[in-house]
Backbone as XML, in Angstrom:
<?xml version="1.0"?>
<chain id="A" units="angstrom">
  <residue number="1" name="MET">
    <atom name="N" x="94.050" y="75.170" z="96.658"/>
    <atom name="CA" x="94.077" y="76.196" z="97.688"/>
    <atom name="C" x="92.654" y="76.728" z="97.875"/>
  </residue>
  <residue number="2" name="LYS">
    <atom name="N" x="92.312" y="77.044" z="99.099"/>
    <atom name="CA" x="91.010" y="77.649" z="99.393"/>
    <atom name="C" x="91.125" y="79.162" z="99.173"/>
  </residue>
  <residue number="3" name="ILE">
    <atom name="N" x="90.302" y="79.686" z="98.252"/>
    <atom name="CA" x="90.375" y="81.095" z="97.885"/>
    <atom name="C" x="89.003" y="81.737" z="98.026"/>
  </residue>
  <residue number="4" name="GLY">
    <atom name="N" x="88.962" y="82.891" z="98.675"/>
    <atom name="CA" x="87.747" y="83.684" z="98.775"/>
    <atom name="C" x="87.896" y="84.916" z="97.908"/>
  </residue>
  <residue number="5" name="ILE">
    <atom name="N" x="86.898" y="85.186" z="97.103"/>
    <atom name="CA" x="86.913" y="86.384" z="96.266"/>
    <atom name="C" x="85.807" y="87.299" z="96.756"/>
  </residue>
  <residue number="6" name="LEU">
    <atom name="N" x="86.190" y="88.500" z="97.170"/>
    <atom name="CA" x="85.207" y="89.475" z="97.639"/>
    <atom name="C" x="84.875" y="90.392" z="96.472"/>
  </residue>
  <residue number="7" name="GLY">
    <atom name="N" x="83.683" y="90.241" z="95.939"/>
    <atom name="CA" x="83.245" y="91.039" z="94.803"/>
    <atom name="C" x="82.612" y="90.157" z="93.747"/>
  </residue>
  <residue number="8" name="THR">
    <atom name="N" x="81.464" y="90.601" z="93.238"/>
    <atom name="CA" x="80.691" y="89.787" z="92.292"/>
    <atom name="C" x="80.623" y="90.399" z="90.899"/>
  </residue>
  <residue number="9" name="GLY">
    <atom name="N" x="81.457" y="91.385" z="90.636"/>
    <atom name="CA" x="81.474" y="92.010" z="89.317"/>
    <atom name="C" x="82.273" y="91.200" z="88.317"/>
  </residue>
  <residue number="10" name="SER">
    <atom name="N" x="82.587" y="91.820" z="87.188"/>
    <atom name="CA" x="83.267" y="91.101" z="86.117"/>
    <atom name="C" x="84.655" y="90.611" z="86.527"/>
  </residue>
  <residue number="11" name="VAL">
    <atom name="N" x="85.392" y="91.390" z="87.315"/>
    <atom name="CA" x="86.729" y="90.958" z="87.744"/>
    <atom name="C" x="86.610" y="89.760" z="88.686"/>
  </residue>
  <residue number="12" name="GLY">
    <atom name="N" x="85.745" y="89.848" z="89.680"/>
    <atom name="CA" x="85.571" y="88.748" z="90.622"/>
    <atom name="C" x="85.094" y="87.475" z="89.950"/>
  </residue>
  <residue number="13" name="ARG">
    <atom name="N" x="84.118" y="87.598" z="89.052"/>
    <atom name="CA" x="83.599" y="86.424" z="88.346"/>
    <atom name="C" x="84.656" y="85.794" z="87.445"/>
  </residue>
  <residue number="14" name="THR">
    <atom name="N" x="85.413" y="86.635" z="86.736"/>
    <atom name="CA" x="86.433" y="86.127" z="85.823"/>
    <atom name="C" x="87.530" y="85.391" z="86.590"/>
  </residue>
  <residue number="15" name="LEU">
    <atom name="N" x="88.011" y="86.008" z="87.668"/>
    <atom name="CA" x="89.030" y="85.344" z="88.487"/>
    <atom name="C" x="88.498" y="84.041" z="89.080"/>
  </residue>
  <residue number="16" name="ALA">
    <atom name="N" x="87.282" y="84.072" z="89.582"/>
    <atom name="CA" x="86.698" y="82.869" z="90.182"/>
    <atom name="C" x="86.601" y="81.741" z="89.158"/>
  </residue>
  <residue number="17" name="ALA">
    <atom name="N" x="86.118" y="82.065" z="87.964"/>
    <atom name="CA" x="85.967" y="81.040" z="86.927"/>
    <atom name="C" x="87.312" y="80.397" z="86.586"/>
  </residue>
  <residue number="18" name="ARG">
    <atom name="N" x="88.333" y="81.211" z="86.420"/>
    <atom name="CA" x="89.652" y="80.684" z="86.057"/>
    <atom name="C" x="90.265" y="79.875" z="87.200"/>
  </residue>
  <residue number="19" name="LEU">
    <atom name="N" x="90.113" y="80.360" z="88.422"/>
    <atom name="CA" x="90.665" y="79.635" z="89.567"/>
    <atom name="C" x="89.967" y="78.293" z="89.773"/>
  </residue>
  <residue number="20" name="VAL">
    <atom name="N" x="88.656" y="78.245" z="89.517"/>
    <atom name="CA" x="87.918" y="76.981" z="89.596"/>
    <atom name="C" x="88.437" y="76.026" z="88.520"/>
  </residue>
  <residue number="21" name="GLU">
    <atom name="N" x="88.653" y="76.541" z="87.295"/>
    <atom name="CA" x="89.209" y="75.722" z="86.206"/>
    <atom name="C" x="90.559" y="75.120" z="86.600"/>
  </residue>
  <residue number="22" name="LEU">
    <atom name="N" x="91.340" y="75.881" z="87.358"/>
    <atom name="CA" x="92.666" y="75.430" z="87.778"/>
    <atom name="C" x="92.612" y="74.477" z="88.972"/>
  </residue>
  <residue number="23" name="GLY">
    <atom name="N" x="91.406" y="74.215" z="89.482"/>
    <atom name="CA" x="91.247" y="73.240" z="90.550"/>
    <atom name="C" x="91.225" y="73.789" z="91.960"/>
  </residue>
  <residue number="24" name="HIS">
    <atom name="N" x="91.128" y="75.095" z="92.116"/>
    <atom name="CA" x="91.091" y="75.683" z="93.456"/>
    <atom name="C" x="89.676" y="75.629" z="94.030"/>
  </residue>
  <residue number="25" name="ASP">
    <atom name="N" x="89.591" y="75.631" z="95.334"/>
    <atom name="CA" x="88.322" y="75.654" z="96.062"/>
    <atom name="C" x="87.962" y="77.123" z="96.287"/>
  </residue>
  <residue number="26" name="VAL">
    <atom name="N" x="87.051" y="77.637" z="95.472"/>
    <atom name="CA" x="86.747" y="79.073" z="95.453"/>
    <atom name="C" x="85.350" y="79.343" z="95.999"/>
  </residue>
  <residue number="27" name="VAL">
    <atom name="N" x="85.232" y="80.403" z="96.780"/>
    <atom name="CA" x="83.948" y="80.921" z="97.260"/>
    <atom name="C" x="83.931" y="82.413" z="96.956"/>
  </residue>
  <residue number="28" name="ILE">
    <atom name="N" x="82.799" y="82.913" z="96.456"/>
    <atom name="CA" x="82.649" y="84.336" z="96.148"/>
    <atom name="C" x="81.862" y="84.993" z="97.277"/>
  </residue>
  <residue number="29" name="GLY">
    <atom name="N" x="82.379" y="86.094" z="97.804"/>
    <atom name="CA" x="81.729" y="86.798" z="98.907"/>
    <atom name="C" x="81.043" y="88.066" z="98.451"/>
  </residue>
  <residue number="30" name="THR">
    <atom name="N" x="79.893" y="88.351" z="99.055"/>
    <atom name="CA" x="79.125" y="89.555" z="98.777"/>
    <atom name="C" x="78.464" y="90.042" z="100.060"/>
  </residue>
  <residue number="31" name="ARG">
    <atom name="N" x="78.004" y="91.294" z="100.044"/>
    <atom name="CA" x="77.347" y="91.824" z="101.242"/>
    <atom name="C" x="75.986" y="91.184" z="101.481"/>
  </residue>
  <residue number="32" name="ASP">
    <atom name="N" x="75.214" y="90.981" z="100.405"/>
    <atom name="CA" x="73.851" y="90.460" z="100.530"/>
    <atom name="C" x="73.653" y="89.369" z="99.481"/>
  </residue>
  <residue number="33" name="VAL">
    <atom name="N" x="73.730" y="88.118" z="99.914"/>
    <atom name="CA" x="73.662" y="86.984" z="98.994"/>
    <atom name="C" x="72.342" y="86.970" z="98.226"/>
  </residue>
  <residue number="34" name="ALA">
    <atom name="N" x="71.221" y="87.124" z="98.924"/>
    <atom name="CA" x="69.906" y="87.061" z="98.270"/>
    <atom name="C" x="69.749" y="88.161" z="97.223"/>
  </residue>
  <residue number="35" name="ALA">
    <atom name="N" x="70.144" y="89.376" z="97.565"/>
    <atom name="CA" x="70.025" y="90.491" z="96.623"/>
    <atom name="C" x="70.939" y="90.290" z="95.414"/>
  </residue>
  <residue number="36" name="THR">
    <atom name="N" x="72.138" y="89.783" z="95.637"/>
    <atom name="CA" x="73.080" y="89.553" z="94.541"/>
    <atom name="C" x="72.552" y="88.475" z="93.607"/>
  </residue>
  <residue number="37" name="GLU">
    <atom name="N" x="72.022" y="87.389" z="94.171"/>
    <atom name="CA" x="71.456" y="86.327" z="93.339"/>
    <atom name="C" x="70.244" y="86.821" z="92.558"/>
  </residue>
  <residue number="38" name="ALA">
    <atom name="N" x="69.417" y="87.672" z="93.165"/>
    <atom name="CA" x="68.228" y="88.196" z="92.500"/>
    <atom name="C" x="68.596" y="89.102" z="91.316"/>
  </residue>
  <residue number="39" name="LYS">
    <atom name="N" x="69.700" y="89.857" z="91.444"/>
    <atom name="CA" x="70.122" y="90.772" z="90.374"/>
    <atom name="C" x="70.861" y="90.068" z="89.240"/>
  </residue>
  <residue number="40" name="SER">
    <atom name="N" x="71.417" y="88.915" z="89.518"/>
    <atom name="CA" x="72.271" y="88.240" z="88.555"/>
    <atom name="C" x="71.469" y="87.540" z="87.470"/>
  </residue>
  <residue number="41" name="GLU">
    <atom name="N" x="71.892" y="87.751" z="86.221"/>
    <atom name="CA" x="71.242" y="87.086" z="85.094"/>
    <atom name="C" x="71.972" y="85.793" z="84.726"/>
  </residue>
  <residue number="42" name="GLU">
    <atom name="N" x="73.217" y="85.656" z="85.181"/>
    <atom name="CA" x="74.026" y="84.482" z="84.879"/>
    <atom name="C" x="74.411" y="83.789" z="86.181"/>
  </residue>
  <residue number="43" name="PRO">
    <atom name="N" x="74.620" y="82.471" z="86.123"/>
    <atom name="CA" x="75.061" y="81.772" z="87.342"/>
    <atom name="C" x="76.496" y="82.163" z="87.694"/>
  </residue>
  <residue number="44" name="PHE">
    <atom name="N" x="76.808" y="82.049" z="88.952"/>
    <atom name="CA" x="78.161" y="82.355" z="89.420"/>
    <atom name="C" x="79.048" y="81.127" z="89.214"/>
  </residue>
  <residue number="45" name="PRO">
    <atom name="N" x="80.345" y="81.332" z="88.932"/>
    <atom name="CA" x="81.254" y="80.209" z="88.692"/>
    <atom name="C" x="81.668" y="79.453" z="89.956"/>
  </residue>
  <residue number="46" name="ALA">
    <atom name="N" x="81.293" y="79.983" z="91.106"/>
    <atom name="CA" x="81.630" y="79.367" z="92.389"/>
    <atom name="C" x="80.504" y="79.690" z="93.370"/>
  </residue>
  <residue number="47" name="PRO">
    <atom name="N" x="80.425" y="78.967" z="94.485"/>
    <atom name="CA" x="79.372" y="79.241" z="95.464"/>
    <atom name="C" x="79.417" y="80.686" z="95.970"/>
  </residue>
  <residue number="48" name="LEU">
    <atom name="N" x="78.252" y="81.252" z="96.170"/>
    <atom name="CA" x="78.119" y="82.629" z="96.654"/>
    <atom name="C" x="77.801" y="82.588" z="98.142"/>
  </residue>
  <residue number="49" name="ARG">
    <atom name="N" x="78.587" y="83.332" z="98.937"/>
    <atom name="CA" x="78.406" y="83.390" z="100.387"/>
    <atom name="C" x="78.531" y="84.837" z="100.845"/>
  </residue>
  <residue number="50" name="SER">
    <atom name="N" x="78.258" y="85.078" z="102.114"/>
    <atom name="CA" x="78.475" y="86.414" z="102.661"/>
    <atom name="C" x="79.981" y="86.678" z="102.677"/>
  </residue>
  <residue number="51" name="ALA">
    <atom name="N" x="80.367" y="87.948" z="102.694"/>
    <atom name="CA" x="81.794" y="88.297" z="102.715"/>
    <atom name="C" x="82.519" y="87.678" z="103.912"/>
  </residue>
  <residue number="52" name="PRO">
    <atom name="N" x="81.944" y="87.735" z="105.125"/>
    <atom name="CA" x="82.637" y="87.104" z="106.257"/>
    <atom name="C" x="82.803" y="85.594" z="106.096"/>
  </residue>
  <residue number="53" name="GLU">
    <atom name="N" x="81.801" y="84.936" z="105.515"/>
    <atom name="CA" x="81.913" y="83.490" z="105.285"/>
    <atom name="C" x="82.998" y="83.179" z="104.263"/>
  </residue>
  <residue number="54" name="ALA">
    <atom name="N" x="83.059" y="83.986" z="103.200"/>
    <atom name="CA" x="84.092" y="83.785" z="102.180"/>
    <atom name="C" x="85.481" y="83.999" z="102.767"/>
  </residue>
  <residue number="55" name="ALA">
    <atom name="N" x="85.625" y="85.021" z="103.609"/>
    <atom name="CA" x="86.923" y="85.300" z="104.239"/>
    <atom name="C" x="87.316" y="84.185" z="105.198"/>
  </residue>
  <residue number="56" name="ALA">
    <atom name="N" x="86.362" y="83.665" z="105.947"/>
    <atom name="CA" x="86.648" y="82.604" z="106.908"/>
    <atom name="C" x="87.021" y="81.303" z="106.193"/>
  </residue>
  <residue number="57" name="HIS">
    <atom name="N" x="86.463" y="81.082" z="105.023"/>
    <atom name="CA" x="86.704" y="79.870" z="104.235"/>
    <atom name="C" x="88.123" y="79.818" z="103.677"/>
  </residue>
  <residue number="58" name="ALA">
    <atom name="N" x="88.695" y="80.974" z="103.412"/>
    <atom name="CA" x="89.869" y="81.062" z="102.551"/>
    <atom name="C" x="91.211" y="81.089" z="103.249"/>
  </residue>
  <residue number="59" name="GLU">
    <atom name="N" x="92.193" y="80.531" z="102.541"/>
    <atom name="CA" x="93.600" y="80.704" z="102.904"/>
    <atom name="C" x="94.110" y="82.005" z="102.286"/>
  </residue>
  <residue number="60" name="LEU">
    <atom name="N" x="93.502" y="82.390" z="101.171"/>
    <atom name="CA" x="93.837" y="83.621" z="100.455"/>
    <atom name="C" x="92.549" y="84.316" z="100.076"/>
  </residue>
  <residue number="61" name="VAL">
    <atom name="N" x="92.462" y="85.617" z="100.337"/>
    <atom name="CA" x="91.289" y="86.406" z="99.973"/>
    <atom name="C" x="91.721" y="87.442" z="98.943"/>
  </residue>
  <residue number="62" name="ILE">
    <atom name="N" x="90.982" y="87.504" z="97.835"/>
    <atom name="CA" x="91.264" y="88.489" z="96.795"/>
    <atom name="C" x="90.110" y="89.487" z="96.777"/>
  </residue>
  <residue number="63" name="LYS">
    <atom name="N" x="90.437" y="90.750" z="96.994"/>
    <atom name="CA" x="89.418" y="91.805" z="97.026"/>
    <atom name="C" x="89.203" y="92.341" z="95.618"/>
  </residue>
  <residue number="64" name="CYS">
    <atom name="N" x="87.990" y="92.181" z="95.109"/>
    <atom name="CA" x="87.646" y="92.618" z="93.749"/>
    <atom name="C" x="86.378" y="93.467" z="93.784"/>
  </residue>
  <residue number="65" name="HIS">
    <atom name="N" x="86.402" y="94.485" z="94.589"/>
    <atom name="CA" x="85.240" y="95.362" z="94.644"/>
    <atom name="C" x="85.698" y="96.793" z="94.434"/>
  </residue>
  <residue number="66" name="ARG">
    <atom name="N" x="84.759" y="97.683" z="94.237"/>
    <atom name="CA" x="85.084" y="99.067" z="93.873"/>
    <atom name="C" x="86.043" y="99.738" z="94.839"/>
  </residue>
  <residue number="67" name="ARG">
    <atom name="N" x="85.959" y="99.403" z="96.070"/>
    <atom name="CA" x="86.818" y="100.021" z="97.078"/>
    <atom name="C" x="87.970" y="99.097" z="97.441"/>
  </residue>
  <residue number="68" name="ALA">
    <atom name="N" x="88.526" y="98.421" z="96.446"/>
    <atom name="CA" x="89.569" y="97.430" z="96.706"/>
    <atom name="C" x="90.782" y="98.033" z="97.403"/>
  </residue>
  <residue number="69" name="GLY">
    <atom name="N" x="91.009" y="99.340" z="97.251"/>
    <atom name="CA" x="92.155" y="99.969" z="97.895"/>
    <atom name="C" x="91.942" y="100.228" z="99.367"/>
  </residue>
  <residue number="70" name="GLN">
    <atom name="N" x="90.717" y="100.043" z="99.846"/>
    <atom name="CA" x="90.420" y="100.273" z="101.256"/>
    <atom name="C" x="90.437" y="98.957" z="102.011"/>
  </residue>
  <residue number="71" name="ARG">
    <atom name="N" x="90.648" y="99.037" z="103.290"/>
    <atom name="CA" x="90.624" y="97.851" z="104.142"/>
    <atom name="C" x="89.210" y="97.280" z="104.173"/>
  </residue>
  <residue number="72" name="CYS">
    <atom name="N" x="89.103" y="95.974" z="104.108"/>
    <atom name="CA" x="87.810" y="95.315" z="104.177"/>
    <atom name="C" x="87.216" y="95.519" z="105.563"/>
  </residue>
  <residue number="73" name="ARG">
    <atom name="N" x="86.006" y="96.024" z="105.625"/>
    <atom name="CA" x="85.369" y="96.300" z="106.916"/>
    <atom name="C" x="84.360" y="95.226" z="107.326"/>
  </residue>
  <residue number="74" name="ALA">
    <atom name="N" x="84.154" y="94.237" z="106.471"/>
    <atom name="CA" x="83.187" y="93.188" z="106.799"/>
    <atom name="C" x="83.674" y="92.385" z="108.000"/>
  </residue>
  <residue number="75" name="PRO">
    <atom name="N" x="82.759" y="91.975" z="108.888"/>
    <atom name="CA" x="83.174" y="91.148" z="110.021"/>
    <atom name="C" x="83.885" y="89.901" z="109.510"/>
  </residue>
  <residue number="76" name="GLY">
    <atom name="N" x="84.984" y="89.548" z="110.111"/>
    <atom name="CA" x="85.728" y="88.374" z="109.684"/>
    <atom name="C" x="86.848" y="88.705" z="108.722"/>
  </residue>
  <residue number="77" name="CYS">
    <atom name="N" x="86.942" y="89.947" z="108.273"/>
    <atom name="CA" x="88.014" y="90.356" z="107.362"/>
    <atom name="C" x="89.178" y="90.943" z="108.159"/>
  </residue>
  <residue number="78" name="GLY">
    <atom name="N" x="90.330" y="90.944" z="107.538"/>
    <atom name="CA" x="91.496" y="91.600" z="108.129"/>
    <atom name="C" x="92.053" y="90.895" z="109.343"/>
  </residue>
  <residue number="79" name="ARG">
    <atom name="N" x="92.605" y="91.657" z="110.262"/>
    <atom name="CA" x="93.307" y="91.080" z="111.403"/>
    <atom name="C" x="92.393" y="90.357" z="112.382"/>
  </residue>
  <residue number="80" name="SER">
    <atom name="N" x="91.096" y="90.608" z="112.301"/>
    <atom name="CA" x="90.179" y="89.932" z="113.209"/>
    <atom name="C" x="89.596" y="88.670" z="112.583"/>
  </residue>
  <residue number="81" name="ALA">
    <atom name="N" x="90.199" y="88.189" z="111.490"/>
    <atom name="CA" x="89.670" y="87.025" z="110.796"/>
    <atom name="C" x="89.696" y="85.793" z="111.704"/>
  </residue>
  <residue number="82" name="PRO">
    <atom name="N" x="88.732" y="84.890" z="111.521"/>
    <atom name="CA" x="88.692" y="83.679" z="112.335"/>
    <atom name="C" x="89.996" y="82.897" z="112.201"/>
  </residue>
  <residue number="83" name="GLY">
    <atom name="N" x="90.426" y="82.286" z="113.277"/>
    <atom name="CA" x="91.644" y="81.488" z="113.251"/>
    <atom name="C" x="92.901" y="82.323" z="113.376"/>
  </residue>
  <residue number="84" name="GLY">
    <atom name="N" x="92.749" y="83.623" z="113.572"/>
    <atom name="CA" x="93.891" y="84.483" z="113.780"/>
    <atom name="C" x="94.632" y="84.884" z="112.519"/>
  </residue>
  <residue number="85" name="GLN">
    <atom name="N" x="94.102" y="84.550" z="111.332"/>
    <atom name="CA" x="94.787" y="84.969" z="110.112"/>
    <atom name="C" x="94.727" y="86.482" z="110.009"/>
  </residue>
  <residue number="86" name="GLY">
    <atom name="N" x="95.796" y="87.068" z="109.536"/>
    <atom name="CA" x="95.865" y="88.518" z="109.463"/>
    <atom name="C" x="95.636" y="89.059" z="108.079"/>
  </residue>
  <residue number="87" name="ALA">
    <atom name="N" x="95.903" y="90.329" z="107.938"/>
    <atom name="CA" x="95.669" y="91.035" z="106.682"/>
    <atom name="C" x="96.564" y="90.535" z="105.559"/>
  </residue>
  <residue number="88" name="ASP">
    <atom name="N" x="97.598" y="89.752" z="105.878"/>
    <atom name="CA" x="98.481" y="89.234" z="104.844"/>
    <atom name="C" x="97.778" y="88.224" z="103.941"/>
  </residue>
  <residue number="89" name="ARG">
    <atom name="N" x="96.605" y="87.764" z="104.320"/>
    <atom name="CA" x="95.835" y="86.849" z="103.475"/>
    <atom name="C" x="95.077" y="87.595" z="102.385"/>
  </residue>
  <residue number="90" name="TYR">
    <atom name="N" x="95.049" y="88.916" z="102.422"/>
    <atom name="CA" x="94.222" y="89.713" z="101.532"/>
    <atom name="C" x="95.047" y="90.292" z="100.401"/>
  </residue>
  <residue number="91" name="LEU">
    <atom name="N" x="94.543" y="90.169" z="99.191"/>
    <atom name="CA" x="95.294" y="90.558" z="98.015"/>
    <atom name="C" x="94.377" y="91.238" z="97.023"/>
  </residue>
  <residue number="92" name="GLU">
    <atom name="N" x="94.859" y="92.265" z="96.390"/>
    <atom name="CA" x="94.127" y="92.948" z="95.330"/>
    <atom name="C" x="94.661" y="92.450" z="93.993"/>
  </residue>
  <residue number="93" name="PRO">
    <atom name="N" x="93.828" y="92.386" z="92.930"/>
    <atom name="CA" x="94.279" y="91.834" z="91.651"/>
    <atom name="C" x="95.562" y="92.456" z="91.114"/>
  </residue>
  <residue number="94" name="ALA">
    <atom name="N" x="95.752" y="93.753" z="91.233"/>
    <atom name="CA" x="96.978" y="94.380" z="90.726"/>
    <atom name="C" x="98.195" y="93.872" z="91.487"/>
  </residue>
  <residue number="95" name="ARG">
    <atom name="N" x="98.058" y="93.667" z="92.785"/>
    <atom name="CA" x="99.167" y="93.137" z="93.577"/>
    <atom name="C" x="99.406" y="91.665" z="93.271"/>
  </residue>
  <residue number="96" name="LEU">
    <atom name="N" x="98.332" y="90.944" z="92.947"/>
    <atom name="CA" x="98.462" y="89.541" z="92.569"/>
    <atom name="C" x="99.326" y="89.427" z="91.314"/>
  </residue>
  <residue number="97" name="LEU">
    <atom name="N" x="99.041" y="90.241" z="90.302"/>
    <atom name="CA" x="99.835" y="90.221" z="89.069"/>
    <atom name="C" x="101.285" y="90.580" z="89.342"/>
  </residue>
  <residue number="98" name="ALA">
    <atom name="N" x="101.500" y="91.519" z="90.245"/>
    <atom name="CA" x="102.864" y="91.951" z="90.554"/>
    <atom name="C" x="103.682" y="90.812" z="91.169"/>
  </residue>
  <residue number="99" name="ARG">
    <atom name="N" x="103.013" y="89.839" z="91.797"/>
    <atom name="CA" x="103.718" y="88.727" z="92.429"/>
    <atom name="C" x="104.012" y="87.585" z="91.465"/>
  </residue>
  <residue number="100" name="VAL">
    <atom name="N" x="103.389" y="87.611" z="90.270"/>
    <atom name="CA" x="103.601" y="86.551" z="89.290"/>
    <atom name="C" x="104.788" y="86.924" z="88.418"/>
  </residue>
  <residue number="101" name="PRO">
    <atom name="N" x="105.798" y="86.055" z="88.303"/>
    <atom name="CA" x="106.956" y="86.381" z="87.473"/>
    <atom name="C" x="106.542" y="86.664" z="86.033"/>
  </residue>
  <residue number="102" name="ALA">
    <atom name="N" x="107.219" y="87.600" z="85.388"/>
    <atom name="CA" x="106.878" y="88.027" z="84.030"/>
    <atom name="C" x="106.772" y="86.864" z="83.044"/>
  </residue>
  <residue number="103" name="PRO">
    <atom name="N" x="107.697" y="85.883" z="83.018"/>
    <atom name="CA" x="107.572" y="84.785" z="82.060"/>
    <atom name="C" x="106.276" y="83.995" z="82.239"/>
  </residue>
  <residue number="104" name="ALA">
    <atom name="N" x="105.791" y="83.860" z="83.477"/>
    <atom name="CA" x="104.545" y="83.128" z="83.718"/>
    <atom name="C" x="103.341" y="83.889" z="83.197"/>
  </residue>
  <residue number="105" name="ARG">
    <atom name="N" x="103.476" y="85.204" z="83.053"/>
    <atom name="CA" x="102.387" y="86.025" z="82.519"/>
    <atom name="C" x="102.481" y="86.148" z="81.002"/>
  </residue>
  <residue number="106" name="GLY">
    <atom name="N" x="103.479" y="85.510" z="80.403"/>
    <atom name="CA" x="103.646" y="85.593" z="78.966"/>
    <atom name="C" x="104.405" y="86.833" z="78.547"/>
  </residue>
  <residue number="107" name="LEU">
    <atom name="N" x="105.086" y="87.491" z="79.494"/>
    <atom name="CA" x="105.841" y="88.694" z="79.195"/>
    <atom name="C" x="107.321" y="88.371" z="79.179"/>
  </residue>
  <residue number="108" name="GLN">
    <atom name="N" x="108.076" y="89.116" z="78.443"/>
    <atom name="CA" x="109.525" y="88.894" z="78.379"/>
    <atom name="C" x="110.257" y="89.896" z="79.238"/>
  </residue>
</chain>
């Protein structure tokens, strides 16, 4: 599955690394690619692109930034996404876990 992760912090990097291990086509989105690469001491587990590029690439977008509870305002996010995809493509990590059945998470 093509997945875009918006956010370059520990949550975004961890999810990206695991999703890449599982064989998904992952792109990490950020506001400023050059600035993010300059600040980073470690390589990213997936290609780094602008947030709109990551959103346009993906069948599913996972928001992993400080304002994850707010609507993504980057061009190409939400209902105005390229190809007519709507906000239903956007998921926050807590909602992602809620959609995974308990036995698959190792819970009884």
